[in-house]
XYZ file of C-alpha atoms in Angstrom:
629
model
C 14.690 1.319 4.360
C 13.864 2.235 7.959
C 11.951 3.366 10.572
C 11.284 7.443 11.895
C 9.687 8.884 14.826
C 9.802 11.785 16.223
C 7.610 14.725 18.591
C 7.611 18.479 18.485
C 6.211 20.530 20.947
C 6.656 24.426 21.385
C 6.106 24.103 25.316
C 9.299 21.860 25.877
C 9.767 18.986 23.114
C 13.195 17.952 24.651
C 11.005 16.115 27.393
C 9.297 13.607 25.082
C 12.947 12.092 24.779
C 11.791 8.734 26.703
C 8.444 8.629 24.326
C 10.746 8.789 21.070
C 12.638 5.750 22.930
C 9.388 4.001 23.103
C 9.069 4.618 19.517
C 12.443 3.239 18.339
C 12.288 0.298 20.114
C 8.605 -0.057 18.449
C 10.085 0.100 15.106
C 13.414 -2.186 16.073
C 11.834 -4.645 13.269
C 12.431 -2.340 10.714
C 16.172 -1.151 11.039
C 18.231 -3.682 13.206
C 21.026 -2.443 11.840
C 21.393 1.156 13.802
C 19.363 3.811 15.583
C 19.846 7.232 16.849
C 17.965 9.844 18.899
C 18.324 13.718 18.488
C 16.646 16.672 20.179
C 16.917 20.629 21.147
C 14.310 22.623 22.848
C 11.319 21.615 20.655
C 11.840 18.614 19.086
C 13.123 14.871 19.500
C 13.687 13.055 16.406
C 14.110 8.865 16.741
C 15.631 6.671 13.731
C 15.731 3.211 13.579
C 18.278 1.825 9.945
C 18.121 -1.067 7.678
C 21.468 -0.439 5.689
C 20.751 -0.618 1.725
C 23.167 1.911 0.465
C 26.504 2.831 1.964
C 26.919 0.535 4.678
C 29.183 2.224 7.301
C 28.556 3.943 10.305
C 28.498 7.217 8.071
C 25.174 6.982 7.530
C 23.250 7.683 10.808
C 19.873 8.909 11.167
C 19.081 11.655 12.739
C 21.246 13.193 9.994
C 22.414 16.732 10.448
C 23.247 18.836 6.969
C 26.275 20.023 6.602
C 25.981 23.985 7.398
C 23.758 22.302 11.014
C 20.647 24.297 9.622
C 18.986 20.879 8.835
C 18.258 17.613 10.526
C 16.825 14.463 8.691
C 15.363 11.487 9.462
C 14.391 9.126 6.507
C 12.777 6.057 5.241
C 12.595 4.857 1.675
C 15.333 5.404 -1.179
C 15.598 7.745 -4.188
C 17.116 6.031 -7.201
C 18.218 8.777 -8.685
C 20.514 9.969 -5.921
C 23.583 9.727 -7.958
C 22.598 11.759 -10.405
C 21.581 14.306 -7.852
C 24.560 13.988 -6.259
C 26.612 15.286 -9.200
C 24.248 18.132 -9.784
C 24.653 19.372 -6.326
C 28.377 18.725 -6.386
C 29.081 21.585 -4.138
C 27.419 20.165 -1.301
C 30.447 19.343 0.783
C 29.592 15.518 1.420
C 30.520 12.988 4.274
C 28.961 10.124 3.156
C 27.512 8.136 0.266
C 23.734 8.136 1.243
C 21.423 8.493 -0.868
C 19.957 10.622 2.956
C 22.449 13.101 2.514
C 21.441 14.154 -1.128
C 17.749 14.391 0.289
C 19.559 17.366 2.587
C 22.235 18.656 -0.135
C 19.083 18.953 -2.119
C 16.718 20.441 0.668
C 19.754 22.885 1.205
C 19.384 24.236 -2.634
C 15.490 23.837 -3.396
C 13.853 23.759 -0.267
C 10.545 21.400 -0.002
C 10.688 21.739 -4.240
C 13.267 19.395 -4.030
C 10.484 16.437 -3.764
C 9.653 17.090 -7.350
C 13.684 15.954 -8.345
C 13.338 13.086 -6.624
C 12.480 9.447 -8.339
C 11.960 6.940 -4.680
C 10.226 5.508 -2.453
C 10.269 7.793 0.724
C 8.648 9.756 4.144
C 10.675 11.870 5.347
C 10.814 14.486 8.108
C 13.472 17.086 7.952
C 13.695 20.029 11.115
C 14.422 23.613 10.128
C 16.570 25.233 13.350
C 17.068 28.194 12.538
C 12.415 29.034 11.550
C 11.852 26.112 13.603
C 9.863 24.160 11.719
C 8.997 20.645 10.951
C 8.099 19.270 7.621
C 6.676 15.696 6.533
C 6.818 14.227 3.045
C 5.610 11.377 1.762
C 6.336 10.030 -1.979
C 4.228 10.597 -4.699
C 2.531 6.809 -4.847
C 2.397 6.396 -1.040
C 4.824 3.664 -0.878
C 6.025 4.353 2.011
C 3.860 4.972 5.281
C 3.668 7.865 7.498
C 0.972 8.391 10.335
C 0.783 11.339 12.833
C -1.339 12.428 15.543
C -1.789 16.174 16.998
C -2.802 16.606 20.805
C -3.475 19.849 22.672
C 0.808 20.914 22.367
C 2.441 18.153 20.948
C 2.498 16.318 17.100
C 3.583 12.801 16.782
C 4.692 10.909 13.843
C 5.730 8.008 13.099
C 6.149 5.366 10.032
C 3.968 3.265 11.973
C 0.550 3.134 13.893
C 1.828 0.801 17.027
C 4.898 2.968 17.697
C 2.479 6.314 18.232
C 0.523 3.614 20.264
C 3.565 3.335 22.680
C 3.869 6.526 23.394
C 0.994 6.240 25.658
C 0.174 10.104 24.747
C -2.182 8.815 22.512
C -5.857 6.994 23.626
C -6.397 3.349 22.766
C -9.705 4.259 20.984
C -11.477 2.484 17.916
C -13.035 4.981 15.359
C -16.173 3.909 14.700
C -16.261 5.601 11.459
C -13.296 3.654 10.266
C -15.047 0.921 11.535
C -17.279 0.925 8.880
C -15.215 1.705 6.213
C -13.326 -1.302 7.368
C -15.917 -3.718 7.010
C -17.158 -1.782 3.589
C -12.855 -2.334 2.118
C -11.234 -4.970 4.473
C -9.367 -1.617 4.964
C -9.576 1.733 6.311
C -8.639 4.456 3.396
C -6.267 6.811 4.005
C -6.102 9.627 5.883
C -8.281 7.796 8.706
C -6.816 5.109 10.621
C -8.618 2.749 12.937
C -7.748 4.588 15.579
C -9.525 7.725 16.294
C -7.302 10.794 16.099
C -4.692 9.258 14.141
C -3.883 10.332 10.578
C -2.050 8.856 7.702
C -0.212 11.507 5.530
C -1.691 11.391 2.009
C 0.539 10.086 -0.958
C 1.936 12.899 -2.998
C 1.549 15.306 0.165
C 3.209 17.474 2.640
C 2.568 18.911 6.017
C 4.746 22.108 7.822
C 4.497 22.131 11.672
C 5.026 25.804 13.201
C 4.279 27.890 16.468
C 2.547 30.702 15.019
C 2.456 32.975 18.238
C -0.341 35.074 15.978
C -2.584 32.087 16.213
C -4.184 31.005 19.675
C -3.092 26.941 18.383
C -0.036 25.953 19.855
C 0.567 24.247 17.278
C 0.164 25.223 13.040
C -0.271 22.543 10.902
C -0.574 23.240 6.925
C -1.087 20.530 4.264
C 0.264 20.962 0.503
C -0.079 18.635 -2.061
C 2.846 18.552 -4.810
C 1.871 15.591 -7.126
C -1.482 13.733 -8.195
C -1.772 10.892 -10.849
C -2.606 12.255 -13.900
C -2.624 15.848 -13.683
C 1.626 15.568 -14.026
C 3.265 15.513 -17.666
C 6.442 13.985 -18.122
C 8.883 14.492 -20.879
C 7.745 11.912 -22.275
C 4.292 11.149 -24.135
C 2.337 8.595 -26.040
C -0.458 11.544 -27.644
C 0.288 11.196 -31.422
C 2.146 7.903 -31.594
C 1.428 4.629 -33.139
C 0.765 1.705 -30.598
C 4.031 0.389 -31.471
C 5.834 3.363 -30.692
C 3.973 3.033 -27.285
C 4.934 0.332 -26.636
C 8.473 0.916 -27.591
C 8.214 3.847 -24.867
C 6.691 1.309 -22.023
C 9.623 -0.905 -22.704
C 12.176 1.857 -22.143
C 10.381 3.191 -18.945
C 9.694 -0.163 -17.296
C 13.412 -1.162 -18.300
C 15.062 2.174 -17.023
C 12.680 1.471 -13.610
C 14.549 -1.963 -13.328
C 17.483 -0.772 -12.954
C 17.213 2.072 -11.135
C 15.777 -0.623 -8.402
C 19.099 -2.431 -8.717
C 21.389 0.005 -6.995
C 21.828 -1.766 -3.769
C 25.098 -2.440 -1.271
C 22.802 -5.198 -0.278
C 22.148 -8.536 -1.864
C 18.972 -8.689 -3.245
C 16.338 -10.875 -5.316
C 12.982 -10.814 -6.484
C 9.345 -11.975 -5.935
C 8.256 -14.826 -8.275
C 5.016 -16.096 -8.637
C 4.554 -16.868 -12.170
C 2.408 -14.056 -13.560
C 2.812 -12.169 -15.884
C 3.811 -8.964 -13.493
C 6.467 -11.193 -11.594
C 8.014 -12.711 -14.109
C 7.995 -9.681 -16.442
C 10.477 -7.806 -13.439
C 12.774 -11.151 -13.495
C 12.976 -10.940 -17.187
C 13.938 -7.298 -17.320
C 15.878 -7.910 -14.127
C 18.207 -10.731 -16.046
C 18.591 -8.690 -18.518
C 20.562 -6.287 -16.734
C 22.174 -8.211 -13.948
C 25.288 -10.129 -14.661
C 24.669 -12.528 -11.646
C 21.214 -14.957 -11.765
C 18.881 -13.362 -10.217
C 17.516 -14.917 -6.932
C 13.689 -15.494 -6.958
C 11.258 -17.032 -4.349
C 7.716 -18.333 -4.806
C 4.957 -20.085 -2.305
C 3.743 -23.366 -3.400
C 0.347 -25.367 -2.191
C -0.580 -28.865 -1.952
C -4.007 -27.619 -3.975
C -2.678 -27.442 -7.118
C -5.889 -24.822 -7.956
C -3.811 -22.064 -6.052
C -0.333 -23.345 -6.411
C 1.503 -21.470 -9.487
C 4.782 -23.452 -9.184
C 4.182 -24.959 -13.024
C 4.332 -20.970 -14.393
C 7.301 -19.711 -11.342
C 9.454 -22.848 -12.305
C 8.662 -21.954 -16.493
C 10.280 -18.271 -15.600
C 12.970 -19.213 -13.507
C 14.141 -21.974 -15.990
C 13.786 -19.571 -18.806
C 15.515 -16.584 -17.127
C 18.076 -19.132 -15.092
C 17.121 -18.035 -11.930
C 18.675 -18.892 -8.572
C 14.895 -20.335 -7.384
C 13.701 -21.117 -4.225
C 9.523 -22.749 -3.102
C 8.471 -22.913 0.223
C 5.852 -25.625 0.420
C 3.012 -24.156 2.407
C 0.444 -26.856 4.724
C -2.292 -25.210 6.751
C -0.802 -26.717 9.488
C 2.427 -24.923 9.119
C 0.441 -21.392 8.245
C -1.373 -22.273 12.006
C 2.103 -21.873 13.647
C 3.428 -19.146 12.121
C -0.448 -17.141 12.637
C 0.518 -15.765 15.740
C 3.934 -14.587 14.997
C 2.506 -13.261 11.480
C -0.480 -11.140 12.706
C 1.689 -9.521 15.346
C 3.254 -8.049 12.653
C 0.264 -6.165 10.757
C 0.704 -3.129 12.026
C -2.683 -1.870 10.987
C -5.563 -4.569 10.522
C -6.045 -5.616 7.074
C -8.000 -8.573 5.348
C -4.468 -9.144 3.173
C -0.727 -9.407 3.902
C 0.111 -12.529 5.447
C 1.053 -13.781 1.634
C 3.823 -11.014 1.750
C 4.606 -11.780 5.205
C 5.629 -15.244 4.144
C 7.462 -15.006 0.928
C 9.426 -12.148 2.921
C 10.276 -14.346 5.892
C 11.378 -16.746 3.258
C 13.342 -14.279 1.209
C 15.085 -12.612 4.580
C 15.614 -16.197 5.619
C 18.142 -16.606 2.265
C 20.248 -14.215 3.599
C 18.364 -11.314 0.678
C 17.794 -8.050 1.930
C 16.281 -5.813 -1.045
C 13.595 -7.770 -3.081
C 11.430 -6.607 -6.210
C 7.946 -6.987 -6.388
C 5.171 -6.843 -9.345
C 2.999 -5.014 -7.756
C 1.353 -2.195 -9.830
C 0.992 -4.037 -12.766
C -2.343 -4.860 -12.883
C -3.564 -1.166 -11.817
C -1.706 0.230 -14.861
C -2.216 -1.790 -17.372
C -5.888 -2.951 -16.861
C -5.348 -6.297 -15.384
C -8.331 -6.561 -12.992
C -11.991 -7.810 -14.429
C -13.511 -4.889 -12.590
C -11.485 -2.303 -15.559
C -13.753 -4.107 -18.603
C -16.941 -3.940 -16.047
C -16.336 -0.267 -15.105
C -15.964 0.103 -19.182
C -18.688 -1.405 -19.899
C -20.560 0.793 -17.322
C -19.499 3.873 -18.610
C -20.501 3.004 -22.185
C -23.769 1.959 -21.189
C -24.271 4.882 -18.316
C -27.270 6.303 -20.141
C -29.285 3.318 -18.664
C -29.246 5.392 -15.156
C -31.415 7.354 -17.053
C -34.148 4.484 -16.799
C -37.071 5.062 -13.362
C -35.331 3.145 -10.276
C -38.681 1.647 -10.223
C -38.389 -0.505 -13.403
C -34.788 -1.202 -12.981
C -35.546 -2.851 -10.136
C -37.777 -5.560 -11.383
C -34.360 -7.239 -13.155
C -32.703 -6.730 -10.084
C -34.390 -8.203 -7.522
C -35.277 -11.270 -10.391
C -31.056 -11.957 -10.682
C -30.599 -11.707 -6.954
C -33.674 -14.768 -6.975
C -32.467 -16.716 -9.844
C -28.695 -16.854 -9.639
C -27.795 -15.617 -5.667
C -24.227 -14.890 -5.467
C -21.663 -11.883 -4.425
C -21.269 -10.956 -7.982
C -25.457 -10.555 -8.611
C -26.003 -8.976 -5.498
C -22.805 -5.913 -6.258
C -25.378 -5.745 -10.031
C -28.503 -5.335 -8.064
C -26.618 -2.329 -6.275
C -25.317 -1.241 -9.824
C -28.960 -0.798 -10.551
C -30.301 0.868 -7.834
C -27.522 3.943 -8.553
C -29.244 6.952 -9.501
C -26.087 7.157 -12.196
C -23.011 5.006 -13.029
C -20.594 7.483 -12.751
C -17.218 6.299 -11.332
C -17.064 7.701 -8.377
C -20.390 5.580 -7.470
C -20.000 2.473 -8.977
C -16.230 1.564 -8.042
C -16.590 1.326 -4.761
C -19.514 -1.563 -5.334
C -17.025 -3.363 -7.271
C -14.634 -3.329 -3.996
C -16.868 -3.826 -1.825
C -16.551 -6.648 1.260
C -20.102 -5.821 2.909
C -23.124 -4.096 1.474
C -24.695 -1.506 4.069
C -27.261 -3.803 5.068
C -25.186 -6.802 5.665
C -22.672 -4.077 7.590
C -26.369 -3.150 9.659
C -26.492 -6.647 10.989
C -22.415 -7.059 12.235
C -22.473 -3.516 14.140
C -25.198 -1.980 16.405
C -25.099 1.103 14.488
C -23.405 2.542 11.331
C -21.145 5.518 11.948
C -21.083 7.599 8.761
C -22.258 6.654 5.682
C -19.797 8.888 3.754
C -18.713 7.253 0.045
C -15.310 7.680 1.159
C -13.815 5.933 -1.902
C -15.624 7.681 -4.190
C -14.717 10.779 -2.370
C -11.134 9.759 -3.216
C -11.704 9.312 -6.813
C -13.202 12.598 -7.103
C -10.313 14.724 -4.705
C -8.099 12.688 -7.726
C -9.410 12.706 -11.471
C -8.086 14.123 -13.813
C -9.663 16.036 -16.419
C -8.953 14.693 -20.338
C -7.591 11.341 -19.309
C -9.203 8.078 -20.973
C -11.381 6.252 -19.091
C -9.589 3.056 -18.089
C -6.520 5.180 -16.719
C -9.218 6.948 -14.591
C -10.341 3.597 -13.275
C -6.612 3.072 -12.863
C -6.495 6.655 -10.409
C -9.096 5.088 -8.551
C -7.205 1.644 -7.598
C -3.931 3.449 -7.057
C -5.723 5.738 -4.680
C -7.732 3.043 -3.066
C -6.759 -0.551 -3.057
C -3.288 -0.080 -4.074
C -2.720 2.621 -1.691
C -4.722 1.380 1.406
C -4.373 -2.304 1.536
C -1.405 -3.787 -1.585
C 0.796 -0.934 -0.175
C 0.721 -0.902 3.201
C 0.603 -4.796 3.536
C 3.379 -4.893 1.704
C 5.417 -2.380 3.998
C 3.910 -3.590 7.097
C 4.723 -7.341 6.141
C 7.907 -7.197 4.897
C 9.668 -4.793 6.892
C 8.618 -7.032 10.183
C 11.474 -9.127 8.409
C 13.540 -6.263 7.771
C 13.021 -6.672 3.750
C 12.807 -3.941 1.672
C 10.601 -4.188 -1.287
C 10.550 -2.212 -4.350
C 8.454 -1.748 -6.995
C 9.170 -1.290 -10.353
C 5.531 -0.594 -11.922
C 4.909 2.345 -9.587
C 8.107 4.586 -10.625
C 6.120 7.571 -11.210
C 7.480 8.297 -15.041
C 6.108 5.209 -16.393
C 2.925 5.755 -14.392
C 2.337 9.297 -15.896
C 3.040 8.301 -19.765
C 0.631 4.936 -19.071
C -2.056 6.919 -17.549
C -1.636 9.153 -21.089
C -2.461 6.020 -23.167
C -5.633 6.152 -24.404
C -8.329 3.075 -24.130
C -8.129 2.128 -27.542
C -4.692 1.312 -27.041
C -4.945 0.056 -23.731
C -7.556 -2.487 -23.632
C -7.488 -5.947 -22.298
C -8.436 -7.659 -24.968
C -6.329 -10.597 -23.975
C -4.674 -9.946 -20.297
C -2.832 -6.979 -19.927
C -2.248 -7.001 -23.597
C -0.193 -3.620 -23.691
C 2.219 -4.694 -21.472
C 2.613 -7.995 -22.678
C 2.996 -6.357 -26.397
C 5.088 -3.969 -24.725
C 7.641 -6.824 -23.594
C 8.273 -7.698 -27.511
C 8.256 -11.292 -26.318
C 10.455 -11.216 -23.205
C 7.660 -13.709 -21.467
C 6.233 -17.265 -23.256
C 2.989 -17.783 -24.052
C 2.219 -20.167 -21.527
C 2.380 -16.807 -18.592
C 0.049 -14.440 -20.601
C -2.502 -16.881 -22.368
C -3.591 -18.547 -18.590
C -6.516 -17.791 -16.135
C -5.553 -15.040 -13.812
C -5.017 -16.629 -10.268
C -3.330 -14.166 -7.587
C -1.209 -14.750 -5.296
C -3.784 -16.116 -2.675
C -3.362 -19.117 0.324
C -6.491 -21.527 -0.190
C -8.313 -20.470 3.046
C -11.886 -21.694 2.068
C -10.607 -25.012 2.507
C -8.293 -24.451 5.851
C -10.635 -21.961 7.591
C -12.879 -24.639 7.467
C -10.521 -27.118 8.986
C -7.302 -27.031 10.156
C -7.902 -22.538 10.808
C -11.625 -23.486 12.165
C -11.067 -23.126 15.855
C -8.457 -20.209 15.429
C -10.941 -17.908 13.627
C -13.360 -19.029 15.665
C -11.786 -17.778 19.078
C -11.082 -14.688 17.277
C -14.494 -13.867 15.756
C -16.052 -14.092 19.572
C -13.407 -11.912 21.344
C -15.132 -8.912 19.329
C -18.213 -9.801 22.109
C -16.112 -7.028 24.234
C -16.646 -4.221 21.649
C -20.164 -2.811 22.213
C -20.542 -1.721 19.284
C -20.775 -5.285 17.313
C -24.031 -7.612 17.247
C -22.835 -11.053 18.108
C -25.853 -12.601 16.793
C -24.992 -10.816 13.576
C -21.314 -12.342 13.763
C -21.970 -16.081 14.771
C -24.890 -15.775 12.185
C -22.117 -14.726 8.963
C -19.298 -17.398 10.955
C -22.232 -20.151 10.593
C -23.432 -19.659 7.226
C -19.706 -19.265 6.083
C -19.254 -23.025 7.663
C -22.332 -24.385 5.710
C -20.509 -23.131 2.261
C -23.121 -20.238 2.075
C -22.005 -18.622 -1.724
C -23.170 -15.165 -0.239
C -20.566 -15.350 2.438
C -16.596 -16.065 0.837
C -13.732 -16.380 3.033
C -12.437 -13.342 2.196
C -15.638 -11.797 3.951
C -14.556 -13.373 7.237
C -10.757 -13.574 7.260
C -10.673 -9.544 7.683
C -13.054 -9.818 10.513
C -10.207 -12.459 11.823
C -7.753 -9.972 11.808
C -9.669 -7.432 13.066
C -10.000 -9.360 16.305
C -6.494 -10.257 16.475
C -5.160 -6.709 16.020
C -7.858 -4.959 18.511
C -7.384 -8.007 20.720
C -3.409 -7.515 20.342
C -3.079 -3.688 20.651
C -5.233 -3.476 23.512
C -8.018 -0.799 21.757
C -10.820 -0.123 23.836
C -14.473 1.083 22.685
């Protein structure tokens, strides 16, 4: 895991070296462990290394291939290298990278050689001799990558602060992404908070050329090579009993383990006691001849502190275990030090910035994570609702006039976030997907977002624009609703917290539920199959009784600090500070801000934490990162 950087210009890139400098020493956090520079006429390519596989000094970034037609720089790792490695055996190797059989197989297949690859990964590799650059991210968007194009020059970078650095690029806040912010607690992807920059779509690739036919300096193509659920893998559920099915999930999810394992590193795993966490350790200790090391956060408020269900798993799987026990006090001094790490805001991440400095701290350098599970297999309340929906769609049939009337009576009766997202539900002229997911993630309806800002900039459904850009035609319903997480909330806030949070510590996490096999046969399984009747049922079946019944027959909690409680008290004067340094933005209505920060205080149901904790970090990051209006 690492950090790249790197910009190309056809009108002298060699003299962007210092900028690419910048960038490195940006992105020292992730890869402590090396860094390298390399240019010619047009471009200057930056590398900073966290050493997973093969250790030795071998494996410097920039890499050049081995007939010098090809240079490299790469973050991420593709499991499957080995097996690569001996199909391209006559690639005359000098190391044991899994970086140089990204080359060896760039060398054979060109940019096809993406679709042999089973990783996490961005990746930029410059062609001398057509001089041009290409950009790759992996299929699920695990790993980052962000670019920016001026007038003669194209940045990129695996994160937004290191562009920032540069100073080629202006400090400014998009006030479109501004409001998709404050819609998600997130801005979706390709937008960024900052106006100009770009975040390379999962699944994608971009080619940088001078095409001297073109007036542009500067030609910049985009490609896509995989979406979720349009790909078929070998293998498939259509025709087979649910046993069978499940016999398959078991195979993939196992075979996903231990690819994840290959590691010159040591490494551990994330525990909290769900069913997603402690299915990994299970599988993991079933492989691993060693305990596995695991780490969990614990809470003095036993209503968010899973430490009964982490310590049930670790006894049963006889972990190596290890609690942090979390005060608000101790979350107020580590604040500063934690937000300067979100490299893009966010209303998430500081759990995973926590259990990573934790995990680091233990001397672990690889760690694997749940993540993904509940986006496959269902495990959200919003996949029954969406159902439900769907089933019942012909009721956006009825006049908006009499649907209404029930409306506005629930919003009376029983005010809450929840009756408020129906009352939108109702007022849809249909409740097709693309329209009524986004209500069900939404932080701020439009009128709430018309009293925190002066003035709304764009009004596009962006999320729902995302769904649509990727269904798939013929796929059950619930895997749909599963395409629209992974593209949304998975991609745009689990994702990039996770990245951002971790690799501040120099952790790399991987993640098991998201190796693209077992995400194309699960989005295959029809909803018959696949519905929660009991929490994530098919993957708990699927498990064959790997997990107790004390982890899969228990209220779903998260893995979530108790901040109602401390932003009230211990956090008060910290989000307070924060919330009025957006008074130098124009484009927010104070009145609007100390109104939501006040009614938040009084325990107003309408306004949660987790509808002012984003505007917290907001503040910090704008505050932090200098961005002007």
């Amino acid at each position: 895991m690492c950090g790249i950087n790197g910009i190309v210009s056809f009108k002298g890139g060699s003299q962007y070296r210092e900028n690419v400098t910048h960038m490195n020493q940006a992105l020292a956090h992730r890869g402590p462990d090396d860094e390298g520079i390399w240019n010619d006429q047009h471009i200057v390519l930056g590398h900073r290394r966290l050493a997973i596989i093969d250790l030795s000094e071998a494996g410097r970034q920039p890499m050049v291939s081995a007939n010098e037609r090809f240079v490299l720089v790469y973050n991420g790792e593709i499991y499957n290298y080995r097996e690569l490695r001996q199909l391209l055996s006559e690639y005359p190797y000098r190391t044991l990278t899994d970086s140089e059989v990204i080359l060896a197989a760039f060398q054979r297949w060109g940019v096809d050689c993406v679709n042999h690859f089973n990783g996490m990964f961005s990746f930029a590799i410059w062609d001398r001799q057509i001089e041009q650059l290409l950009l790759v991210r992996d299929r699920l968007g695990i790993k980052p990558l962000y670019y920016y194009q001026g007038d003669d020059f194209f940045l990129f970078s695996s994160e937004l602060r290191a562009l920032l650095s540069t100073n080629l690029i202006p400090r400014k806040l998009s006030k479109t992404s501004l409001a998709d912010y404050l819609r998600y607690q997130t801005v979706d992807a390709p937008n960024t908070i900052i106006e100009g920059v770009s975040m390379l779509m999962p699944g994608c690739y971009i080619s940088i050329k001078h095409d001297e036919t073109r007036s542009e300096p500067i030609s910049v193509s985009y490609h896509s090579y995989w979406k979720p659920g349009s790909a078929r893998g070998s293998l498939s559920p259509e025709g087979k009993s649910k046993k069978s099915i499940c016999e398959d999930i078991f195979s993939l999810l196992s075979k996903s383990v231990e690819r994840r394992l290959v590691s010159d590193v040591p490494f551990g795993a994330f525990l909290s006691g769900g069913i997603d966490s402690s299915a990994i350790v299970g599988l993991m200790s079933q492989v691993m001849t060693q305990p596995v090391n695991t780490f969990s956060v614990t809470f003095e408020d036993k209503n968010y502190s899973e430490e009964v269900y982490s310590r049930e798993i670790a006894k049963r799987f006889r972990t190596h275990h290890q609690e942090i026990y979390l005060k608000a006090s101790e979350l107020l001094g580590m604040l500063p030090e934690a937000l300067a790490s979100m490299d893009h805001p966010s209303g998430d991440g500081l759990n995973t910035w926590v259990i990573s400095k934790v995990t680091k701290n233990a001397g672990i350098d690889m760690a694997l994570s749940g993540l993904g599970g509940d986006e496959l297999f269902a495990g959200y309340d919003l996949f029954k609702r969406l159902y439900y929906l769907n089933i019942f769609r012909m009721l956006g049939d009825v006049p908006l006039s009499v649907r209404n009337i029930p409306a506005q009576l629930l919003s009376m009766i029983t005010p809450s976030v929840a009756t408020f997202k129906i009352h939108e539900l109702l007022r849809l002229e249909n409740w097709h997907l693309e329209n009524t997911h986004p209500i069900m993630r939404r932080l701020f309806s439009e009128t709430k977002i018309g009293e925190l800002v002066r003035e709304i900039y764009g009004n596009e459904n962006k999320i729902g624009n995302i769904i649509n850009g990727l269904s798939a035609r013929g796929i059950p319903f619930l895997s749909q609703v599963s395409i629209a997480e992974l593209g949304s909330y998975m991609q745009n806030i689990l994702l990039r917290d996770t990245d951002q949070m971790s690799m501040s510590h120099a952790l790399e996490v991987r993640v098991p539920f998201l190796d693209y096999e077992l995400v194309e046969y699960v989005l295959q399984v029809n909803d018959e199959v696949k519905f929660p009747h009991s929490p994530k049922q098919l993957l708990v079946e699927s498990l064959n009784g790997l997990l107790p019944k004390e982890i899969y027959h228990r209220k779903k909690m998260g893995f979530v600090f108790p901040w109602h409680t401390w932003m009230r008290n211990d956090l008060k004067s910290y989000c307070e500070s924060n919330l009025f340094s957006l008074s130098q933005f124009q484009i927010f209505d104070m009145n609007g801000i100390r109104r939501l920060w006040s009614d938040f205080l009084k325990g107003d149901q309408l306004v949660t934490w987790s509808r002012i904790w984003p505007l917290v970090a907001l503040a910090n990051w704008l505050k932090e990162n200098k961005i002007e209006n």
